[in-house]
Every structure is written in structure tokens, then in C-alpha cells.
Amino acid sequence: MKGSSPDFDATVVNRVLNEGGTITGKNVMNGLSGGFGTGGAIGDYGRPLNPHNHDHVTGGSSAGSAAAVAAQEVDISFGGDQGGSIRIPAAFSGIVGHKPTFGLLSHFGIGFGSDQSIDYTGPMARTVEDAAAALQATAGYDPNDPRQNRDVPDTIDVFERSFKTVYLDCV
């Protein structure tokens, strides 16, 4: 795949650009997003360093995205998740990673080498609010993605509510 360049942008990329975002670059990941386990991605450019401690791994195939957000190189990044590859690197790097409902974000233009029946694209950010804003900006129906069949809920509205108590079943 060396030297390859896509003929078009993924829908998620187009939506980021349409909202005024800037695409900074691509991050290190395991080949074909095979980040099985928590050892951290080892791509063509080596293992991404955990910005909090270089002796610690960043975990999963979206490790480069998590490291870039945690190091404040970017505000938001997107990862792919089939079995924890957004959530594990986010947890290991001290950021927020969101694996959205299947089909909420378009998969069009993403997923070479991945199992599209279980692959999710989701935002990674330093705050829940930033992750929700990224989700809101990029989610929505895409006629090019046959996996989608639902309307997009307003993810930002939840922050306008106040909660006295929040109970988490497991942490």
C-alpha cells in the first residue's frame, strides 16, 4: 500500500471538512487495523509512544490516534473499533473514546481489510463534550453506506440537562 492515495475522501473526512475542521494527517496503526490485544499498535513507523509515560503502551489499533489527542497534537481524532480499538487506547491514554451505535457514522471510504459487519468508526477527544461535538458533526445518514437505516439523535442536548445523581452499573 506504500504510495497509495485514495481517489476520494471518506464521508467522515468530508463532514469534518464541511464543519471547518482541518485534517492534520494519518496516525500509526497496525497493518489493516489488526490491533488485537493491548500491546499497542506496531505499524510501519514503530509503536506510538504513550505521551504520559513512554514506557507504557497506548493499546489497540487506534493507538496513534489516542496518543495524538493525549499529547495535544490534535483536538479530535477518529479511530476504528471492532473489539476495543477505540476504547482501550483512549483508556490507556487518559482521553475519551466513543464507540457509537452501529451505523451511526458512515463507514463509506473506511475499512480496507476490516470486517464491515462489526467495524465502528468513532471520535477520540480530551473531553466528553468534544467527543460528542465530533460525533454530532460527523454522524448522519449517508446513501453510500448500506449499513445505515436510522435518524441521528442530538448528542449535544444531553449536556444542557443537569443531573443530581448518575449511577453507573459497572465501571
XYZ file of C-alpha atoms in Angstrom:
171
model
C 0.000 0.000 0.000
C 3.072 2.222 0.012
C 2.491 5.308 -2.091
C -1.217 4.664 -2.478
C -3.583 7.587 -2.354
C -7.381 7.362 -2.217
C -9.478 8.591 -5.110
C -11.995 10.179 -2.718
C -12.348 11.147 0.934
C -14.324 9.073 3.400
C -17.698 10.541 4.373
C -16.411 11.196 7.909
C -13.496 13.197 6.478
C -15.833 15.210 4.232
C -18.085 16.005 7.187
C -15.137 17.179 9.306
C -14.014 19.451 6.464
C -17.569 20.745 5.917
C -17.697 21.762 9.592
C -14.478 23.770 9.235
C -12.122 21.129 10.591
C -8.606 20.551 9.344
C -7.158 17.158 8.520
C -3.695 17.129 10.072
C -2.549 13.698 8.965
C -2.790 9.976 9.494
C -1.659 8.112 12.600
C 0.285 4.927 13.235
C -1.840 1.803 13.417
C -1.393 -1.914 12.986
C -1.500 -3.107 9.409
C -5.100 -3.396 8.210
C -6.277 -2.317 11.685
C -5.318 -5.592 13.344
C -4.591 -4.171 16.796
C -5.511 -7.336 18.617
C -4.783 -7.051 22.312
C -3.435 -4.209 24.360
C 0.197 -4.211 23.299
C -0.191 -1.067 21.255
C -0.074 -0.680 17.534
C 3.185 -1.531 15.842
C 2.920 -0.026 12.407
C 5.449 0.753 9.720
C 6.810 3.563 11.895
C 7.002 1.681 15.195
C 4.864 1.748 18.319
C 3.230 5.075 19.196
C 4.539 6.357 22.498
C 2.126 6.994 25.332
C 2.613 10.729 25.971
C 2.151 10.283 29.724
C 4.909 7.678 30.023
C 6.903 6.341 27.080
C 7.343 3.017 28.879
C 3.570 2.468 28.831
C 1.702 1.187 25.787
C -1.172 3.003 24.154
C -3.103 -0.210 23.370
C -5.131 -1.315 20.351
C -5.029 -0.409 16.685
C -6.146 3.221 17.185
C -3.152 3.841 19.448
C -1.712 6.578 17.230
C -4.989 8.495 17.332
C -5.154 8.253 21.124
C -1.530 9.333 21.530
C -2.012 12.348 19.239
C -5.034 13.544 21.240
C -3.379 12.903 24.618
C -0.231 14.766 23.507
C -2.430 17.699 22.413
C -1.164 17.407 18.839
C -4.791 17.345 17.664
C -8.099 18.174 19.325
C -10.029 15.242 17.886
C -9.121 12.061 16.093
C -11.138 9.166 14.751
C -10.463 5.513 15.314
C -11.867 2.189 14.274
C -13.233 -0.339 16.757
C -14.032 -3.998 16.257
C -13.096 -5.223 19.716
C -11.870 -2.292 21.795
C -9.570 -0.417 19.436
C -11.078 2.986 20.261
C -11.904 2.351 23.908
C -8.679 0.657 25.055
C -6.237 3.236 23.621
C -8.439 6.028 24.990
C -8.392 4.484 28.459
C -4.631 3.852 28.367
C -4.001 7.443 27.235
C -6.394 9.225 29.602
C -8.750 10.551 26.930
C -12.351 9.914 25.825
C -13.021 7.329 23.141
C -16.542 6.667 21.904
C -17.700 3.564 20.039
C -21.050 4.747 18.659
C -24.096 2.718 17.745
C -23.508 0.556 14.675
C -24.180 2.593 11.533
C -24.416 5.971 13.269
C -21.295 7.196 11.460
C -20.868 6.377 7.806
C -18.339 3.681 7.020
C -18.097 4.738 3.375
C -14.462 5.186 2.377
C -13.184 3.430 5.517
C -12.410 -0.118 6.349
C -9.970 -1.645 3.952
C -9.167 -5.020 5.459
C -11.748 -4.794 8.219
C -14.937 -6.741 8.797
C -17.572 -4.169 7.917
C -20.270 -6.126 9.734
C -18.636 -5.379 13.101
C -16.471 -2.316 12.423
C -17.301 1.011 14.062
C -15.800 4.443 13.471
C -15.802 6.824 16.408
C -14.302 10.004 17.830
C -11.479 10.342 20.327
C -11.048 13.603 22.265
C -9.849 15.032 25.584
C -13.369 15.759 26.871
C -16.789 14.143 26.617
C -18.139 17.403 25.191
C -15.545 17.431 22.399
C -16.229 13.779 21.564
C -19.980 14.481 21.472
C -19.458 17.513 19.222
C -17.317 15.432 16.849
C -19.964 12.719 16.815
C -22.734 15.233 16.128
C -20.750 16.823 13.295
C -19.974 13.548 11.536
C -22.972 11.313 12.246
C -25.877 11.003 9.903
C -27.332 9.159 7.002
C -25.092 8.520 4.025
C -26.723 6.996 0.935
C -23.341 5.451 0.045
C -23.351 3.310 3.211
C -25.807 0.396 3.080
C -25.277 -0.242 6.813
C -27.264 2.836 7.826
C -31.012 2.976 8.360
C -31.764 5.363 11.213
C -32.004 9.021 12.127
C -29.269 10.647 14.157
C -30.081 11.736 17.717
C -28.845 15.067 19.049
C -25.801 14.130 21.136
C -25.107 17.651 22.408
C -28.528 18.107 24.057
C -27.563 15.838 26.951
C -25.074 18.445 28.226
C -27.842 21.001 28.667
C -29.505 18.798 31.300
C -28.452 18.697 34.924
C -28.136 15.507 36.915
C -28.291 15.166 40.692
C -27.060 11.584 40.675
C -25.644 9.406 37.967
C -25.399 5.681 38.626
C -23.060 3.537 36.571
C -23.832 -0.168 36.647
C -20.159 -1.038 36.241
C -17.005 0.986 35.995
